[in-house]
Amino acid sequence: MENWRLKIARAAVFNSTVALTLALSLATSGSVTAQDGSAWLEAYRLPAARLIGEATSDTFAWRRLTVLTDSIGARLSGSAQLDRAIEWAVAEMRRDGLENVHTEPVTVPRWVRGSESADLVEPARQPVVMLGLGNSIGTTPDGVQAELLIVRSFNDLTANAQKVPGRIVLFNVDYTAYEETVAYRSDGPSRAARLGAVATLVRSVGPPGLRTPHTGALQYASDAPQIPAAAIATEDADRLQRMAERGLRLVVRLKMEAHFEADVESANVVGELRGRERPDEVVVVGGHLDSWDVGTGASDDGGGCIVTWEALRIMKKLNLRPRRTIRVVLWTNEENGTRGGIAYRDRHRSELSKHVLMLESDNGVARPLGFGFSGSEPARQTLRLVAGLLRGIGADAMMSGGGGADTSPSVREGRIPSLSLVVDDSKYFLVHHTHADTPDKIDPLEMAKCAAAVAVMAYVVADMPERLQ
Ligand SMILES: [Zn+2]
């Protein structure tokens, strides 16, 4: 990592470069944009330059993230730390001068990991580096001990179905892309249980790290017995695979205290910048405040919370009050229930038609590339033009696939255009859902650019004369 002084110096240089770039484009681009019906955009070049300049001229966002992650820590649903984070966010939003700051109650599950371990007991006793999967049941206090069956895919599981009863099944599936490989974590336990497995291990869903297991939620199917399930480090999966290929009989003992306790009260945190002309029309931005119980939830998703919240803080500081309301929502319980997103939809059902756009940042806060979008073609065209204001920071791409887990219940029901912040995620899945998800992995300047991207997008959509279609 670079040292601090260097980073701050880079930020300052960067800031003046961006301001200059935008000033130049302001002077030269009028005739080009007027031809494609985007003359209205000209009015936003200066506010966009100011928002970018303010966001990237200091490391406020990253420092705020370190307070959340270092001083409060991991924030699993139902935990005292998540309650503390909610109280802290409310107090800080008020201190920023945001309006209508409040919490909206959400009942959330409380899953508790307890202590846990996995050991190879035959042919030689050795620990296996593991993390229980979220929502898993536990084992008996003695643990579950059984011969291991390693499969490389669901097809491989089916082909070996007769060997499964009484075994612990390890899904040793190479990581390709998160959306693909995650099926083994979420569905693997029930698929193995249906065939008679007594427990499931899954190769961590992520690229090989330094013997770092990745947790994450499983989903028990209603028609399968529930069996305990854990992720193991990629190195441990490889080691077990090598031993099996040498013809060794492998026996594993898994011990987990994981269990659910009674549901508890949590909350989404809401703050606003009220619109000056059409306050009932709303642009929602946000990230999820809950995290897994390992690491400190910096990339997933403390960073997403802070950069979306920053958008409002910066506007307030610059005295930019848009025509419509911008609302930041820090969602609760994304990781193991999505009840925050569902509760928001239910509570705001009658106002969903007034939601102009919903934006979620839940892909980390590394170098921003642009946005994923879901919605109508006219809206996509408009947002593509707005994203053009972010060319100076390289965040002007408009891709398909908007939204996020928390916004999707409202987006689906209200047919609301939706965006996701898209960043360079080449390092994200190394630390995702691990003990290594701490703020030192995040570059303060790239994080500031994420805040700038969200701020410009939210401001222009909330302020532009015609409502986004
Ligand atoms: Zn997340």
mmCIF file of N, CA, C and O in Angstrom, residues 174-268:
data_model
loop_
_atom_site.group_PDB
_atom_site.id
_atom_site.type_symbol
_atom_site.label_atom_id
_atom_site.label_comp_id
_atom_site.label_asym_id
_atom_site.label_seq_id
_atom_site.Cartn_x
_atom_site.Cartn_y
_atom_site.Cartn_z
ATOM 1 N N ASP A 174 -14.176 -25.509 -9.123
ATOM 2 C CA ASP A 174 -13.336 -24.337 -9.370
ATOM 3 C C ASP A 174 -14.201 -23.097 -9.553
ATOM 4 O O ASP A 174 -15.249 -23.143 -10.188
ATOM 5 N N TYR A 175 -13.707 -22.001 -9.015
ATOM 6 C CA TYR A 175 -14.403 -20.718 -9.109
ATOM 7 C C TYR A 175 -14.291 -20.182 -10.541
ATOM 8 O O TYR A 175 -13.190 -20.076 -11.077
ATOM 9 N N THR A 176 -15.427 -19.876 -11.134
ATOM 10 C CA THR A 176 -15.413 -19.229 -12.441
ATOM 11 C C THR A 176 -15.861 -17.780 -12.266
ATOM 12 O O THR A 176 -15.045 -16.864 -12.260
ATOM 13 N N ALA A 177 -17.163 -17.590 -12.073
ATOM 14 C CA ALA A 177 -17.702 -16.266 -11.751
ATOM 15 C C ALA A 177 -18.641 -16.471 -10.565
ATOM 16 O O ALA A 177 -19.255 -17.534 -10.432
ATOM 17 N N TYR A 178 -18.751 -15.457 -9.729
ATOM 18 C CA TYR A 178 -19.540 -15.603 -8.505
ATOM 19 C C TYR A 178 -20.959 -16.088 -8.801
ATOM 20 O O TYR A 178 -21.442 -17.029 -8.162
ATOM 21 N N GLU A 179 -21.600 -15.470 -9.801
ATOM 22 C CA GLU A 179 -22.999 -15.795 -10.104
ATOM 23 C C GLU A 179 -23.149 -17.263 -10.489
ATOM 24 O O GLU A 179 -24.209 -17.852 -10.302
ATOM 25 N N GLU A 180 -22.087 -17.851 -11.027
ATOM 26 C CA GLU A 180 -22.157 -19.271 -11.425
ATOM 27 C C GLU A 180 -21.834 -20.183 -10.252
ATOM 28 O O GLU A 180 -22.600 -21.075 -9.906
ATOM 29 N N THR A 181 -20.671 -19.964 -9.643
ATOM 30 C CA THR A 181 -20.174 -20.919 -8.659
ATOM 31 C C THR A 181 -20.968 -20.881 -7.363
ATOM 32 O O THR A 181 -20.992 -21.860 -6.615
ATOM 33 N N VAL A 182 -21.637 -19.746 -7.096
ATOM 34 C CA VAL A 182 -22.357 -19.608 -5.831
ATOM 35 C C VAL A 182 -23.473 -20.657 -5.688
ATOM 36 O O VAL A 182 -23.904 -20.973 -4.575
ATOM 37 N N ALA A 183 -23.910 -21.254 -6.796
ATOM 38 C CA ALA A 183 -24.976 -22.267 -6.734
ATOM 39 C C ALA A 183 -24.564 -23.442 -5.849
ATOM 40 O O ALA A 183 -25.415 -24.064 -5.192
ATOM 41 N N TYR A 184 -23.265 -23.750 -5.806
ATOM 42 C CA TYR A 184 -22.811 -24.882 -4.989
ATOM 43 C C TYR A 184 -22.917 -24.571 -3.504
ATOM 44 O O TYR A 184 -23.169 -25.454 -2.693
ATOM 45 N N ARG A 185 -22.739 -23.286 -3.164
ATOM 46 C CA ARG A 185 -22.900 -22.889 -1.768
ATOM 47 C C ARG A 185 -24.384 -22.829 -1.389
ATOM 48 O O ARG A 185 -24.785 -23.335 -0.341
ATOM 49 N N SER A 186 -25.187 -22.219 -2.256
ATOM 50 C CA SER A 186 -26.583 -22.014 -1.871
ATOM 51 C C SER A 186 -27.414 -23.286 -2.002
ATOM 52 O O SER A 186 -28.210 -23.592 -1.119
ATOM 53 N N ASP A 187 -27.223 -24.047 -3.069
ATOM 54 C CA ASP A 187 -28.082 -25.211 -3.327
ATOM 55 C C ASP A 187 -27.417 -26.544 -3.029
ATOM 56 O O ASP A 187 -28.108 -27.570 -2.923
ATOM 57 N N GLY A 188 -26.079 -26.557 -2.954
ATOM 58 C CA GLY A 188 -25.360 -27.813 -2.748
ATOM 59 C C GLY A 188 -25.826 -28.608 -1.533
ATOM 60 O O GLY A 188 -26.049 -29.824 -1.644
ATOM 61 N N PRO A 189 -25.987 -27.960 -0.368
ATOM 62 C CA PRO A 189 -26.381 -28.733 0.825
ATOM 63 C C PRO A 189 -27.677 -29.526 0.619
ATOM 64 O O PRO A 189 -27.736 -30.715 0.950
ATOM 65 N N SER A 190 -28.703 -28.903 0.073
ATOM 66 C CA SER A 190 -29.964 -29.634 -0.110
ATOM 67 C C SER A 190 -29.851 -30.691 -1.206
ATOM 68 O O SER A 190 -30.438 -31.774 -1.099
ATOM 69 N N ARG A 191 -29.092 -30.410 -2.250
ATOM 70 C CA ARG A 191 -28.907 -31.412 -3.319
ATOM 71 C C ARG A 191 -28.238 -32.669 -2.762
ATOM 72 O O ARG A 191 -28.611 -33.792 -3.103
ATOM 73 N N ALA A 192 -27.229 -32.465 -1.897
ATOM 74 C CA ALA A 192 -26.544 -33.618 -1.315
ATOM 75 C C ALA A 192 -27.434 -34.318 -0.297
ATOM 76 O O ALA A 192 -27.457 -35.554 -0.212
ATOM 77 N N ALA A 193 -28.190 -33.515 0.461
ATOM 78 C CA ALA A 193 -29.055 -34.091 1.503
ATOM 79 C C ALA A 193 -30.143 -34.977 0.899
ATOM 80 O O ALA A 193 -30.489 -36.023 1.454
ATOM 81 N N ARG A 194 -30.664 -34.574 -0.244
ATOM 82 C CA ARG A 194 -31.701 -35.370 -0.902
ATOM 83 C C ARG A 194 -31.209 -36.775 -1.230
ATOM 84 O O ARG A 194 -31.982 -37.719 -1.283
ATOM 85 N N LEU A 195 -29.901 -36.896 -1.450
ATOM 86 C CA LEU A 195 -29.330 -38.201 -1.806
ATOM 87 C C LEU A 195 -28.799 -38.944 -0.575
ATOM 88 O O LEU A 195 -28.200 -40.008 -0.711
ATOM 89 N N GLY A 196 -28.979 -38.335 0.620
ATOM 90 C CA GLY A 196 -28.608 -39.046 1.839
ATOM 91 C C GLY A 196 -27.312 -38.612 2.494
ATOM 92 O O GLY A 196 -26.827 -39.262 3.428
ATOM 93 N N ALA A 197 -26.726 -37.483 2.053
ATOM 94 C CA ALA A 197 -25.506 -36.987 2.707
ATOM 95 C C ALA A 197 -25.827 -36.549 4.129
ATOM 96 O O ALA A 197 -26.945 -36.133 4.432
ATOM 97 N N VAL A 198 -24.801 -36.628 5.020
ATOM 98 C CA VAL A 198 -25.014 -36.230 6.420
ATOM 99 C C VAL A 198 -24.498 -34.821 6.698
ATOM 100 O O VAL A 198 -24.832 -34.223 7.724
ATOM 101 N N ALA A 199 -23.651 -34.309 5.822
ATOM 102 C CA ALA A 199 -23.167 -32.928 5.931
ATOM 103 C C ALA A 199 -22.567 -32.554 4.579
ATOM 104 O O ALA A 199 -22.308 -33.428 3.740
ATOM 105 N N THR A 200 -22.372 -31.253 4.382
ATOM 106 C CA THR A 200 -21.793 -30.776 3.126
ATOM 107 C C THR A 200 -20.641 -29.823 3.404
ATOM 108 O O THR A 200 -20.729 -28.975 4.292
ATOM 109 N N LEU A 201 -19.580 -29.995 2.633
ATOM 110 C CA LEU A 201 -18.517 -28.996 2.583
ATOM 111 C C LEU A 201 -18.508 -28.443 1.166
ATOM 112 O O LEU A 201 -18.819 -29.157 0.211
ATOM 113 N N VAL A 202 -18.161 -27.173 1.054
ATOM 114 C CA VAL A 202 -18.087 -26.585 -0.273
ATOM 115 C C VAL A 202 -16.777 -25.814 -0.383
ATOM 116 O O VAL A 202 -16.367 -25.132 0.562
ATOM 117 N N ARG A 203 -16.092 -26.006 -1.513
ATOM 118 C CA ARG A 203 -14.901 -25.197 -1.783
ATOM 119 C C ARG A 203 -15.330 -23.732 -1.769
ATOM 120 O O ARG A 203 -16.349 -23.376 -2.361
ATOM 121 N N SER A 204 -14.585 -22.882 -1.081
ATOM 122 C CA SER A 204 -14.985 -21.477 -0.941
ATOM 123 C C SER A 204 -15.264 -20.844 -2.294
ATOM 124 O O SER A 204 -14.528 -21.070 -3.260
ATOM 125 N N VAL A 205 -16.320 -20.041 -2.342
ATOM 126 C CA VAL A 205 -16.719 -19.387 -3.581
ATOM 127 C C VAL A 205 -15.909 -18.094 -3.721
ATOM 128 O O VAL A 205 -16.264 -17.041 -3.208
ATOM 129 N N GLY A 206 -14.782 -18.216 -4.393
ATOM 130 C CA GLY A 206 -13.880 -17.091 -4.591
ATOM 131 C C GLY A 206 -12.605 -17.631 -5.195
ATOM 132 O O GLY A 206 -12.386 -18.847 -5.211
ATOM 133 N N PRO A 207 -11.761 -16.733 -5.718
ATOM 134 C CA PRO A 207 -10.485 -17.205 -6.264
ATOM 135 C C PRO A 207 -9.582 -17.677 -5.120
ATOM 136 O O PRO A 207 -9.816 -17.297 -3.967
ATOM 137 N N PRO A 208 -8.569 -18.491 -5.412
ATOM 138 C CA PRO A 208 -7.676 -18.916 -4.335
ATOM 139 C C PRO A 208 -7.075 -17.704 -3.628
ATOM 140 O O PRO A 208 -6.621 -16.763 -4.267
ATOM 141 N N GLY A 209 -7.159 -17.705 -2.301
ATOM 142 C CA GLY A 209 -6.583 -16.623 -1.511
ATOM 143 C C GLY A 209 -5.455 -17.216 -0.703
ATOM 144 O O GLY A 209 -4.765 -18.119 -1.165
ATOM 145 N N LEU A 210 -5.240 -16.729 0.476
ATOM 146 C CA LEU A 210 -4.229 -17.317 1.337
ATOM 147 C C LEU A 210 -4.936 -18.123 2.426
ATOM 148 O O LEU A 210 -5.058 -17.688 3.554
ATOM 149 N N ARG A 211 -5.415 -19.270 2.042
ATOM 150 C CA ARG A 211 -6.108 -20.216 2.923
ATOM 151 C C ARG A 211 -7.204 -19.517 3.727
ATOM 152 O O ARG A 211 -7.282 -19.633 4.946
ATOM 153 N N THR A 212 -8.025 -18.792 2.974
ATOM 154 C CA THR A 212 -9.075 -17.971 3.567
ATOM 155 C C THR A 212 -10.449 -18.510 3.172
ATOM 156 O O THR A 212 -10.808 -18.452 1.999
ATOM 157 N N PRO A 213 -11.198 -19.056 4.109
ATOM 158 C CA PRO A 213 -12.530 -19.552 3.748
ATOM 159 C C PRO A 213 -13.543 -18.409 3.612
ATOM 160 O O PRO A 213 -13.402 -17.373 4.261
ATOM 161 N N HIS A 214 -14.536 -18.609 2.744
ATOM 162 C CA HIS A 214 -15.574 -17.604 2.487
ATOM 163 C C HIS A 214 -16.911 -18.135 2.975
ATOM 164 O O HIS A 214 -17.368 -19.172 2.475
ATOM 165 N N THR A 215 -17.559 -17.413 3.884
ATOM 166 C CA THR A 215 -18.906 -17.811 4.277
ATOM 167 C C THR A 215 -19.919 -17.252 3.265
ATOM 168 O O THR A 215 -19.549 -16.794 2.179
ATOM 169 N N GLY A 216 -21.186 -17.283 3.625
ATOM 170 C CA GLY A 216 -22.254 -16.832 2.728
ATOM 171 C C GLY A 216 -23.459 -17.712 2.999
ATOM 172 O O GLY A 216 -23.338 -18.762 3.633
ATOM 173 N N ALA A 217 -24.603 -17.276 2.525
ATOM 174 C CA ALA A 217 -25.845 -17.961 2.879
ATOM 175 C C ALA A 217 -26.053 -19.223 2.056
ATOM 176 O O ALA A 217 -25.696 -19.277 0.881
ATOM 177 N N LEU A 218 -26.624 -20.219 2.697
ATOM 178 C CA LEU A 218 -27.170 -21.366 1.965
ATOM 179 C C LEU A 218 -28.684 -21.234 1.982
ATOM 180 O O LEU A 218 -29.243 -20.475 2.777
ATOM 181 N N GLN A 219 -29.339 -21.947 1.073
ATOM 182 C CA GLN A 219 -30.805 -21.980 1.065
ATOM 183 C C GLN A 219 -31.251 -23.426 1.122
ATOM 184 O O GLN A 219 -31.021 -24.184 0.180
ATOM 185 N N TYR A 220 -31.829 -23.808 2.254
ATOM 186 C CA TYR A 220 -32.362 -25.160 2.345
ATOM 187 C C TYR A 220 -33.637 -25.260 1.518
ATOM 188 O O TYR A 220 -34.528 -24.412 1.639
ATOM 189 N N ALA A 221 -33.716 -26.290 0.696
ATOM 190 C CA ALA A 221 -34.954 -26.539 -0.046
ATOM 191 C C ALA A 221 -35.968 -27.168 0.910
ATOM 192 O O ALA A 221 -35.591 -27.894 1.825
ATOM 193 N N SER A 222 -37.257 -26.869 0.672
ATOM 194 C CA SER A 222 -38.273 -27.340 1.616
ATOM 195 C C SER A 222 -38.464 -28.855 1.533
ATOM 196 O O SER A 222 -38.956 -29.470 2.469
ATOM 197 N N ASP A 223 -38.025 -29.468 0.435
ATOM 198 C CA ASP A 223 -38.258 -30.911 0.263
ATOM 199 C C ASP A 223 -37.023 -31.755 0.593
ATOM 200 O O ASP A 223 -36.971 -32.932 0.245
ATOM 201 N N ALA A 224 -36.030 -31.160 1.244
ATOM 202 C CA ALA A 224 -34.815 -31.923 1.564
ATOM 203 C C ALA A 224 -34.545 -31.843 3.063
ATOM 204 O O ALA A 224 -34.849 -30.824 3.683
ATOM 205 N N PRO A 225 -33.941 -32.891 3.638
ATOM 206 C CA PRO A 225 -33.555 -32.791 5.052
ATOM 207 C C PRO A 225 -32.504 -31.692 5.209
ATOM 208 O O PRO A 225 -31.718 -31.455 4.290
ATOM 209 N N GLN A 226 -32.497 -31.027 6.361
ATOM 210 C CA GLN A 226 -31.484 -29.999 6.598
ATOM 211 C C GLN A 226 -30.242 -30.646 7.198
ATOM 212 O O GLN A 226 -30.329 -31.371 8.187
ATOM 213 N N ILE A 227 -29.095 -30.405 6.557
ATOM 214 C CA ILE A 227 -27.823 -30.944 7.057
ATOM 215 C C ILE A 227 -26.838 -29.796 7.241
ATOM 216 O O ILE A 227 -26.934 -28.778 6.558
ATOM 217 N N PRO A 228 -25.880 -29.944 8.193
ATOM 218 C CA PRO A 228 -24.915 -28.876 8.414
ATOM 219 C C PRO A 228 -24.031 -28.672 7.185
ATOM 220 O O PRO A 228 -23.743 -29.636 6.459
ATOM 221 N N ALA A 229 -23.600 -27.426 6.980
ATOM 222 C CA ALA A 229 -22.798 -27.129 5.789
ATOM 223 C C ALA A 229 -21.772 -26.045 6.104
ATOM 224 O O ALA A 229 -22.070 -25.080 6.812
ATOM 225 N N ALA A 230 -20.578 -26.225 5.560
ATOM 226 C CA ALA A 230 -19.492 -25.271 5.782
ATOM 227 C C ALA A 230 -18.686 -25.107 4.510
ATOM 228 O O ALA A 230 -18.622 -26.003 3.671
ATOM 229 N N ALA A 231 -18.047 -23.935 4.394
ATOM 230 C CA ALA A 231 -17.090 -23.695 3.314
ATOM 231 C C ALA A 231 -15.699 -24.011 3.828
ATOM 232 O O ALA A 231 -15.407 -23.810 5.012
ATOM 233 N N ILE A 232 -14.837 -24.517 2.946
ATOM 234 C CA ILE A 232 -13.438 -24.740 3.327
ATOM 235 C C ILE A 232 -12.536 -23.966 2.376
ATOM 236 O O ILE A 232 -12.919 -23.642 1.248
ATOM 237 N N ALA A 233 -11.334 -23.648 2.860
ATOM 238 C CA ALA A 233 -10.385 -22.887 2.046
ATOM 239 C C ALA A 233 -10.038 -23.667 0.782
ATOM 240 O O ALA A 233 -10.024 -24.903 0.789
ATOM 241 N N THR A 234 -9.734 -22.956 -0.300
ATOM 242 C CA THR A 234 -9.431 -23.628 -1.572
ATOM 243 C C THR A 234 -8.224 -24.561 -1.414
ATOM 244 O O THR A 234 -8.209 -25.654 -1.989
ATOM 245 N N GLU A 235 -7.247 -24.152 -0.605
ATOM 246 C CA GLU A 235 -6.068 -25.000 -0.405
ATOM 247 C C GLU A 235 -6.437 -26.323 0.258
ATOM 248 O O GLU A 235 -5.866 -27.374 -0.047
ATOM 249 N N ASP A 236 -7.387 -26.253 1.191
ATOM 250 C CA ASP A 236 -7.813 -27.481 1.869
ATOM 251 C C ASP A 236 -8.596 -28.387 0.925
ATOM 252 O O ASP A 236 -8.452 -29.611 0.957
ATOM 253 N N ALA A 237 -9.419 -27.771 0.079
ATOM 254 C CA ALA A 237 -10.159 -28.565 -0.906
ATOM 255 C C ALA A 237 -9.179 -29.254 -1.854
ATOM 256 O O ALA A 237 -9.331 -30.444 -2.170
ATOM 257 N N ASP A 238 -8.160 -28.516 -2.287
ATOM 258 C CA ASP A 238 -7.163 -29.101 -3.197
ATOM 259 C C ASP A 238 -6.397 -30.242 -2.527
ATOM 260 O O ASP A 238 -6.119 -31.263 -3.134
ATOM 261 N N ARG A 239 -6.069 -30.031 -1.260
ATOM 262 C CA ARG A 239 -5.330 -31.068 -0.536
ATOM 263 C C ARG A 239 -6.162 -32.349 -0.425
ATOM 264 O O ARG A 239 -5.670 -33.450 -0.696
ATOM 265 N N LEU A 240 -7.433 -32.190 -0.061
ATOM 266 C CA LEU A 240 -8.296 -33.363 0.071
ATOM 267 C C LEU A 240 -8.460 -34.062 -1.282
ATOM 268 O O LEU A 240 -8.471 -35.291 -1.372
ATOM 269 N N GLN A 241 -8.582 -33.243 -2.336
ATOM 270 C CA GLN A 241 -8.699 -33.809 -3.683
ATOM 271 C C GLN A 241 -7.458 -34.634 -4.041
ATOM 272 O O GLN A 241 -7.563 -35.749 -4.555
ATOM 273 N N ARG A 242 -6.283 -34.085 -3.765
ATOM 274 C CA ARG A 242 -5.045 -34.811 -4.078
ATOM 275 C C ARG A 242 -4.990 -36.140 -3.340
ATOM 276 O O ARG A 242 -4.620 -37.167 -3.906
ATOM 277 N N MET A 243 -5.382 -36.112 -2.076
ATOM 278 C CA MET A 243 -5.327 -37.330 -1.277
ATOM 279 C C MET A 243 -6.319 -38.372 -1.814
ATOM 280 O O MET A 243 -6.003 -39.552 -1.921
ATOM 281 N N ALA A 244 -7.521 -37.893 -2.182
ATOM 282 C CA ALA A 244 -8.523 -38.822 -2.722
ATOM 283 C C ALA A 244 -8.019 -39.439 -4.013
ATOM 284 O O ALA A 244 -8.204 -40.636 -4.271
ATOM 285 N N GLU A 245 -7.342 -38.627 -4.835
ATOM 286 C CA GLU A 245 -6.829 -39.150 -6.111
ATOM 287 C C GLU A 245 -5.700 -40.144 -5.903
ATOM 288 O O GLU A 245 -5.397 -40.941 -6.796
ATOM 289 N N ARG A 246 -5.071 -40.101 -4.731
ATOM 290 C CA ARG A 246 -4.067 -41.122 -4.416
ATOM 291 C C ARG A 246 -4.715 -42.386 -3.863
ATOM 292 O O ARG A 246 -4.027 -43.292 -3.413
ATOM 293 N N GLY A 247 -6.042 -42.378 -3.842
ATOM 294 C CA GLY A 247 -6.761 -43.577 -3.424
ATOM 295 C C GLY A 247 -6.970 -43.694 -1.928
ATOM 296 O O GLY A 247 -7.372 -44.755 -1.432
ATOM 297 N N LEU A 248 -6.733 -42.620 -1.184
ATOM 298 C CA LEU A 248 -6.875 -42.681 0.273
ATOM 299 C C LEU A 248 -8.341 -42.569 0.685
ATOM 300 O O LEU A 248 -9.118 -41.861 0.044
ATOM 301 N N ARG A 249 -8.690 -43.257 1.769
ATOM 302 C CA ARG A 249 -10.016 -43.113 2.371
ATOM 303 C C ARG A 249 -9.931 -41.940 3.337
ATOM 304 O O ARG A 249 -9.104 -41.916 4.251
ATOM 305 N N LEU A 250 -10.786 -40.936 3.116
ATOM 306 C CA LEU A 250 -10.730 -39.717 3.927
ATOM 307 C C LEU A 250 -11.934 -39.667 4.860
ATOM 308 O O LEU A 250 -13.073 -39.798 4.415
ATOM 309 N N VAL A 251 -11.653 -39.481 6.149
ATOM 310 C CA VAL A 251 -12.741 -39.339 7.121
ATOM 311 C C VAL A 251 -12.629 -37.948 7.749
ATOM 312 O O VAL A 251 -11.547 -37.530 8.171
ATOM 313 N N VAL A 252 -13.764 -37.262 7.780
ATOM 314 C CA VAL A 252 -13.792 -35.882 8.276
ATOM 315 C C VAL A 252 -14.784 -35.778 9.436
ATOM 316 O O VAL A 252 -15.834 -36.425 9.423
ATOM 317 N N ARG A 253 -14.397 -34.986 10.429
ATOM 318 C CA ARG A 253 -15.345 -34.674 11.510
ATOM 319 C C ARG A 253 -15.655 -33.175 11.466
ATOM 320 O O ARG A 253 -14.746 -32.347 11.452
ATOM 321 N N LEU A 254 -16.936 -32.847 11.424
ATOM 322 C CA LEU A 254 -17.397 -31.456 11.379
ATOM 323 C C LEU A 254 -18.170 -31.166 12.660
ATOM 324 O O LEU A 254 -19.068 -31.928 13.033
ATOM 325 N N LYS A 255 -17.777 -30.078 13.323
ATOM 326 C CA LYS A 255 -18.489 -29.654 14.540
ATOM 327 C C LYS A 255 -18.962 -28.225 14.347
ATOM 328 O O LYS A 255 -18.156 -27.345 14.024
ATOM 329 N N MET A 256 -20.228 -27.994 14.541
ATOM 330 C CA MET A 256 -20.771 -26.625 14.403
ATOM 331 C C MET A 256 -21.860 -26.391 15.444
ATOM 332 O O MET A 256 -22.721 -27.248 15.636
ATOM 333 N N GLU A 257 -21.804 -25.237 16.073
ATOM 334 C CA GLU A 257 -22.841 -24.852 17.044
ATOM 335 C C GLU A 257 -23.914 -23.957 16.417
ATOM 336 O O GLU A 257 -24.776 -23.439 17.128
ATOM 337 N N ALA A 258 -23.834 -23.752 15.112
ATOM 338 C CA ALA A 258 -24.718 -22.794 14.433
ATOM 339 C C ALA A 258 -26.192 -23.065 14.733
ATOM 340 O O ALA A 258 -26.631 -24.210 14.774
ATOM 341 N N HIS A 259 -26.926 -21.984 14.927
ATOM 342 C CA HIS A 259 -28.367 -22.124 15.180
ATOM 343 C C HIS A 259 -29.063 -20.777 15.007
ATOM 344 O O HIS A 259 -28.422 -19.727 15.039
ATOM 345 N N PHE A 260 -30.372 -20.849 14.849
ATOM 346 C CA PHE A 260 -31.189 -19.636 14.829
ATOM 347 C C PHE A 260 -31.735 -19.379 16.219
ATOM 348 O O PHE A 260 -32.106 -20.319 16.923
ATOM 349 N N GLU A 261 -31.814 -18.105 16.588
ATOM 350 C CA GLU A 261 -32.553 -17.692 17.775
ATOM 351 C C GLU A 261 -33.779 -16.932 17.302
ATOM 352 O O GLU A 261 -33.982 -16.762 16.096
ATOM 353 N N ALA A 262 -34.604 -16.482 18.258
ATOM 354 C CA ALA A 262 -35.846 -15.804 17.871
ATOM 355 C C ALA A 262 -35.528 -14.558 17.040
ATOM 356 O O ALA A 262 -34.508 -13.897 17.249
ATOM 357 N N ASP A 263 -36.416 -14.247 16.104
ATOM 358 C CA ASP A 263 -36.273 -13.031 15.302
ATOM 359 C C ASP A 263 -36.164 -11.807 16.212
ATOM 360 O O ASP A 263 -36.720 -11.800 17.313
ATOM 361 N N VAL A 264 -35.453 -10.801 15.729
ATOM 362 C CA VAL A 264 -35.320 -9.570 16.523
ATOM 363 C C VAL A 264 -35.625 -8.348 15.665
ATOM 364 O O VAL A 264 -35.649 -8.417 14.433
ATOM 365 N N GLU A 265 -35.821 -7.236 16.347
ATOM 366 C CA GLU A 265 -36.118 -5.975 15.671
ATOM 367 C C GLU A 265 -34.820 -5.343 15.160
ATOM 368 O O GLU A 265 -33.844 -5.235 15.901
ATOM 369 N N SER A 266 -34.806 -4.962 13.895
ATOM 370 C CA SER A 266 -33.699 -4.196 13.337
ATOM 371 C C SER A 266 -34.331 -3.027 12.579
ATOM 372 O O SER A 266 -35.510 -2.712 12.832
ATOM 373 N N ALA A 267 -33.589 -2.390 11.698
ATOM 374 C CA ALA A 267 -34.172 -1.242 10.995
ATOM 375 C C ALA A 267 -33.367 -0.889 9.758
ATOM 376 O O ALA A 267 -32.157 -1.101 9.706
ATOM 377 N N ASN A 268 -34.053 -0.337 8.742
ATOM 378 C CA ASN A 268 -33.390 0.397 7.675
ATOM 379 C C ASN A 268 -33.166 1.821 8.185
ATOM 380 O O ASN A 268 -34.025 2.368 8.887
#
